[in-house]
């Protein structure tokens, strides 16, 4: 039965092997038995038939030997570190009485040097091993008949794709410590279990790194195999989520000669991006940097980001290779993060003392040694739990292979692990800590808490500048610490230490340049026929002129790099172009940018990137007006209605307060009621002119009057100034008061040809398109407004403020803006999405604004008449309550304090004046017709009568009353003194 095997998933180009199932099984035999002689590292008993049984009928519940296989390339950067680690782990397991008691772990290691399958298995055998085919095949069958319960490896993701199908058939878990291809986590590989970090997380770490430094485009240099293609595919997805992208994918064939690497780097060096992500094999990756060094691509302005293969190479160098380090100065790389624990320190301390056997030679340490060591322990611990739970290591014949007995391969001798599914589930629920960190799997069969160290290579070594974890992103704090805190991976929380980039600079590279042989920028310029002060065609180079062109050129000149450019007019020159079409053309790559009076609106920002606005804008309404030469009510215009009402109320209020305070002691504020009312009114309004004839004698009255006269002084001065301004400025009126009155009417509205105002009025304000009249020039503006709606003209024009200011400057004040701006926007230069020029030019425009050059360019091209200034002066000269509420508040508080003090004084006097006890005589003298009563029974009329008396009269009465009380008290004292004892 044929099986179609898709090697490369995830959107990359793939190699599809069409083989029979027996061929898939044979691949494992070739990898484990044909490439090198079979070597049993621990225990030859298994090869002799002792140990695990091959049939379920003869299986024992606790076997003396458990066979596991290992597949990796011995003579490789990863293999030289993994070999000693695997051997040491097997020794440690067999010497630990708490793990697999009574069962010895037997390791069968095979080299995977011949991992390049270019055809069918039979073709590979005939080409590579024609003379020893039978002998090697018999050895392979003997190896498989030993019935391993787990396979550790391989380190190659491409081999892992093929072998995963084989182990799925035999139900033997495949524990890989180095295959990082993200697509190996797919459901089609149920028996594949990755014991190292998934490249999925590494690619998202690189995307965060790219975003952190503000780069938007990268070039991916990768090895053209499953791991390289699928990893870069994930990187593209991760960058897209952050509005970045891979602009070019440079694929390298494994083992490609130096000349082809040089050709590839020369090609990418001609491109704009200077950010390179290198994702290749550790055994050949250094050749890329050697070629880049010779091509001067390791200098200032370049960015090199390497995946975890580079630290694996550097960590394996013993001693440090100075020549190699010189190739890598300024490179940023990622390394698997393994927490600094006692287990890790203990393992590293015994690394150089490990006893390695035969072909497995000692080498420099790297993180894959930790993962390989923990993989063996994972298999041992899971096997111990598996046996304790009643599992057994029995194997049985696969009926699907029974029809292959006649084959020279003798595939019928292969056995299926009966407890494979149970053992796999046991592996997935394991949770322990090893030298590499926590060994625990999530639901996707990935190690939990993936994290990386971010390294900066410089000098004779590397420096850690931070960490990355999928829990909190980039940080200078260890992930172990961050996992104890609430999750916060927002962009504002991303931090890294400083980096020394290629060229020995700490300044973050821009990440892109204009290629020397690249095409100049294609810049679209509106070919206007009106308002040509902003942008217009010109006979002299560069072919265009105007305010917008000068701003753009000034900003370009501030950039630290040259920008070759070509201006291309958009429009037929007979009418203004439609600006939405220009922006759409930029988005469709017909132009690289659009320079001119392009308004920044929401719909346009969705398809292009705009720079910082270089001119403020907004829609306004222009209406025809007529001159008002005389107005009998012009004297009322300085104040608003609210201001007049509040001012008049305060005149009356202050007059009443002063009358209350002066009534008891000032004869000018006394008399008949009608006379007192007239006094209040006269005094109130005469203070406006400081002509009041009544003198204030009380302290409180003078206090209130001083505060009020100060308020009146300010009001008079402001009124005079405002009235003077209004009478000296030409008075204009219009029946259109703003956009609201214009929308509510049914009269025609003029708009500029090509402006976004048409869509805005129709879509946002629901104005019928039949009401909109297209006007192509300033002369048509003036004619349409003068004719008016009844004579074929328009009632008003809606356009952007910069155009209107320029239009009004040449109309002799016959028109004016009415109402306020009803939109707020600005003009900017449009670029294609994610263009780095948009960011750099925004900075340049801000610099022009700060140093005053932007205003100088404005004054050069644009002038304003007096109409705008006069209109603004008229509108600004009207004074409202907002400008004076502070003064009124002070005056009101002063009046309240004075009245409160006066009332307290009156109540105190009234209490002394009211008769109590035996004071009937005084009461009769003051109020002869009234019966005696207490203070509580005193009527309100009595209090009013008391308040209405003169202050001098009250004081005289209180003085007499005090004298009478003293006189009455004296005889009583004499009587007591002369009485007999």
mmCIF file of C-alpha atoms in Angstrom, residues 734-885:
data_model
loop_
_atom_site.group_PDB
_atom_site.id
_atom_site.type_symbol
_atom_site.label_atom_id
_atom_site.label_comp_id
_atom_site.label_asym_id
_atom_site.label_seq_id
_atom_site.Cartn_x
_atom_site.Cartn_y
_atom_site.Cartn_z
ATOM 1 C CA UNK A 734 -24.035 86.483 6.726
ATOM 2 C CA UNK A 735 -27.244 84.510 6.821
ATOM 3 C CA UNK A 736 -25.235 81.246 6.832
ATOM 4 C CA UNK A 737 -24.042 80.705 10.389
ATOM 5 C CA UNK A 738 -22.094 77.449 10.012
ATOM 6 C CA UNK A 739 -22.208 73.849 8.865
ATOM 7 C CA UNK A 740 -25.391 73.079 10.823
ATOM 8 C CA UNK A 741 -27.461 75.752 9.123
ATOM 9 C CA UNK A 742 -25.940 74.785 5.781
ATOM 10 C CA UNK A 743 -26.856 71.102 6.204
ATOM 11 C CA UNK A 744 -30.401 71.900 7.293
ATOM 12 C CA UNK A 745 -31.004 73.999 4.179
ATOM 13 C CA UNK A 746 -31.586 72.671 0.664
ATOM 14 C CA UNK A 747 -29.311 75.122 -1.117
ATOM 15 C CA UNK A 748 -26.368 74.096 -3.322
ATOM 16 C CA UNK A 749 -22.897 73.799 -1.782
ATOM 17 C CA UNK A 750 -19.638 74.350 -3.648
ATOM 18 C CA UNK A 751 -16.680 71.992 -3.194
ATOM 19 C CA UNK A 752 -13.215 71.851 -4.735
ATOM 20 C CA UNK A 753 -12.589 69.477 -7.606
ATOM 21 C CA UNK A 754 -10.770 66.340 -6.398
ATOM 22 C CA UNK A 755 -11.198 67.113 -2.698
ATOM 23 C CA UNK A 756 -12.173 64.533 -0.084
ATOM 24 C CA UNK A 757 -14.890 66.979 1.039
ATOM 25 C CA UNK A 758 -17.359 65.428 -1.419
ATOM 26 C CA UNK A 759 -17.209 61.990 0.178
ATOM 27 C CA UNK A 760 -17.227 63.485 3.659
ATOM 28 C CA UNK A 761 -20.346 65.585 3.079
ATOM 29 C CA UNK A 762 -22.198 62.702 1.466
ATOM 30 C CA UNK A 763 -21.110 59.857 3.755
ATOM 31 C CA UNK A 764 -20.798 61.600 7.112
ATOM 32 C CA UNK A 765 -23.346 64.436 6.900
ATOM 33 C CA UNK A 766 -25.819 62.693 4.543
ATOM 34 C CA UNK A 767 -25.950 65.611 2.109
ATOM 35 C CA UNK A 768 -27.424 64.688 -1.255
ATOM 36 C CA UNK A 769 -24.928 64.554 -4.092
ATOM 37 C CA UNK A 770 -27.208 66.706 -6.232
ATOM 38 C CA UNK A 771 -26.557 69.647 -3.880
ATOM 39 C CA UNK A 772 -22.801 69.532 -4.404
ATOM 40 C CA UNK A 773 -21.326 71.720 -7.125
ATOM 41 C CA UNK A 774 -17.780 71.014 -8.348
ATOM 42 C CA UNK A 775 -15.634 74.174 -8.601
ATOM 43 C CA UNK A 776 -12.302 73.990 -10.414
ATOM 44 C CA UNK A 777 -10.623 77.327 -9.703
ATOM 45 C CA UNK A 778 -10.555 80.298 -7.370
ATOM 46 C CA UNK A 779 -12.371 82.376 -9.995
ATOM 47 C CA UNK A 780 -15.216 79.857 -10.024
ATOM 48 C CA UNK A 781 -15.297 80.111 -6.206
ATOM 49 C CA UNK A 782 -15.822 83.867 -6.379
ATOM 50 C CA UNK A 783 -18.349 83.734 -9.226
ATOM 51 C CA UNK A 784 -20.484 81.015 -7.616
ATOM 52 C CA UNK A 785 -20.621 82.826 -4.276
ATOM 53 C CA UNK A 786 -21.527 86.161 -5.867
ATOM 54 C CA UNK A 787 -24.317 84.644 -7.974
ATOM 55 C CA UNK A 788 -25.908 82.923 -5.010
ATOM 56 C CA UNK A 789 -28.194 79.881 -5.048
ATOM 57 C CA UNK A 790 -31.053 81.689 -6.820
ATOM 58 C CA UNK A 791 -28.941 82.677 -9.803
ATOM 59 C CA UNK A 792 -27.141 79.399 -10.466
ATOM 60 C CA UNK A 793 -24.447 79.857 -7.857
ATOM 61 C CA UNK A 794 -23.990 78.350 -4.397
ATOM 62 C CA UNK A 795 -25.013 79.365 -0.925
ATOM 63 C CA UNK A 796 -21.623 78.517 0.554
ATOM 64 C CA UNK A 797 -18.406 76.655 -0.144
ATOM 65 C CA UNK A 798 -16.979 73.852 1.997
ATOM 66 C CA UNK A 799 -13.235 73.420 1.653
ATOM 67 C CA UNK A 800 -10.067 72.966 3.683
ATOM 68 C CA UNK A 801 -8.773 75.876 5.707
ATOM 69 C CA UNK A 802 -5.419 76.361 3.873
ATOM 70 C CA UNK A 803 -7.229 76.794 0.554
ATOM 71 C CA UNK A 804 -9.801 79.143 2.080
ATOM 72 C CA UNK A 805 -7.153 81.328 3.691
ATOM 73 C CA UNK A 806 -5.455 81.689 0.327
ATOM 74 C CA UNK A 807 -8.798 82.363 -1.404
ATOM 75 C CA UNK A 808 -9.907 85.057 1.055
ATOM 76 C CA UNK A 809 -6.594 86.868 0.762
ATOM 77 C CA UNK A 810 -7.543 87.947 -2.774
ATOM 78 C CA UNK A 811 -11.283 88.709 -2.455
ATOM 79 C CA UNK A 812 -11.249 92.174 -0.835
ATOM 80 C CA UNK A 813 -13.182 90.781 2.121
ATOM 81 C CA UNK A 814 -16.302 89.991 0.084
ATOM 82 C CA UNK A 815 -16.540 86.555 1.711
ATOM 83 C CA UNK A 816 -15.739 85.096 5.067
ATOM 84 C CA UNK A 817 -15.717 81.855 7.019
ATOM 85 C CA UNK A 818 -18.747 81.289 9.200
ATOM 86 C CA UNK A 819 -18.867 78.997 12.195
ATOM 87 C CA UNK A 820 -15.970 76.862 13.334
ATOM 88 C CA UNK A 821 -13.895 74.144 11.661
ATOM 89 C CA UNK A 822 -15.994 70.986 11.820
ATOM 90 C CA UNK A 823 -13.159 68.554 11.091
ATOM 91 C CA UNK A 824 -9.600 68.403 12.342
ATOM 92 C CA UNK A 825 -6.945 66.886 10.121
ATOM 93 C CA UNK A 826 -3.666 67.742 8.462
ATOM 94 C CA UNK A 827 -1.569 67.332 5.345
ATOM 95 C CA UNK A 828 1.106 64.651 5.183
ATOM 96 C CA UNK A 829 3.233 62.732 2.716
ATOM 97 C CA UNK A 830 1.889 59.265 1.831
ATOM 98 C CA UNK A 831 4.111 56.173 1.577
ATOM 99 C CA UNK A 832 3.507 52.500 1.045
ATOM 100 C CA UNK A 833 2.647 50.513 4.167
ATOM 101 C CA UNK A 834 5.554 49.878 6.539
ATOM 102 C CA UNK A 835 7.886 52.150 4.599
ATOM 103 C CA UNK A 836 10.757 53.194 6.884
ATOM 104 C CA UNK A 837 10.951 56.551 5.094
ATOM 105 C CA UNK A 838 7.630 57.585 6.642
ATOM 106 C CA UNK A 839 9.110 57.348 10.124
ATOM 107 C CA UNK A 840 12.358 59.131 9.262
ATOM 108 C CA UNK A 841 10.574 61.944 7.434
ATOM 109 C CA UNK A 842 8.193 62.428 10.359
ATOM 110 C CA UNK A 843 11.208 63.085 12.556
ATOM 111 C CA UNK A 844 12.609 65.477 9.954
ATOM 112 C CA UNK A 845 9.300 67.409 9.749
ATOM 113 C CA UNK A 846 9.265 67.834 13.519
ATOM 114 C CA UNK A 847 12.802 69.159 13.316
ATOM 115 C CA UNK A 848 11.751 71.661 10.642
ATOM 116 C CA UNK A 849 8.929 72.831 12.884
ATOM 117 C CA UNK A 850 11.177 73.222 15.913
ATOM 118 C CA UNK A 851 13.914 75.201 14.168
ATOM 119 C CA UNK A 852 11.464 77.554 12.429
ATOM 120 C CA UNK A 853 12.209 76.474 8.856
ATOM 121 C CA UNK A 854 8.668 75.241 8.348
ATOM 122 C CA UNK A 855 7.267 78.694 9.123
ATOM 123 C CA UNK A 856 9.791 80.312 6.781
ATOM 124 C CA UNK A 857 8.647 78.085 3.923
ATOM 125 C CA UNK A 858 5.044 78.952 4.795
ATOM 126 C CA UNK A 859 5.762 82.674 4.659
ATOM 127 C CA UNK A 860 7.542 82.258 1.323
ATOM 128 C CA UNK A 861 4.594 80.711 -0.503
ATOM 129 C CA UNK A 862 1.469 81.624 1.437
ATOM 130 C CA UNK A 863 0.205 85.072 2.465
ATOM 131 C CA UNK A 864 -3.009 86.088 4.168
ATOM 132 C CA UNK A 865 -5.044 89.254 3.669
ATOM 133 C CA UNK A 866 -6.666 91.348 6.351
ATOM 134 C CA UNK A 867 -10.056 89.689 6.029
ATOM 135 C CA UNK A 868 -9.230 86.636 8.087
ATOM 136 C CA UNK A 869 -7.606 88.767 10.761
ATOM 137 C CA UNK A 870 -10.553 91.163 10.873
ATOM 138 C CA UNK A 871 -13.087 88.386 11.103
ATOM 139 C CA UNK A 872 -11.170 86.708 13.853
ATOM 140 C CA UNK A 873 -10.832 90.029 15.652
ATOM 141 C CA UNK A 874 -14.580 90.599 15.491
ATOM 142 C CA UNK A 875 -15.314 87.171 16.860
ATOM 143 C CA UNK A 876 -12.653 87.449 19.539
ATOM 144 C CA UNK A 877 -13.673 90.989 20.674
ATOM 145 C CA UNK A 878 -17.006 89.898 22.158
ATOM 146 C CA UNK A 879 -16.572 89.425 25.893
ATOM 147 C CA UNK A 880 -18.420 86.645 27.655
ATOM 148 C CA UNK A 881 -19.061 85.770 31.257
ATOM 149 C CA UNK A 882 -16.166 83.325 31.124
ATOM 150 C CA UNK A 883 -13.698 86.215 31.197
ATOM 151 C CA UNK A 884 -15.181 87.861 34.306
ATOM 152 C CA UNK A 885 -16.699 85.201 36.527
#
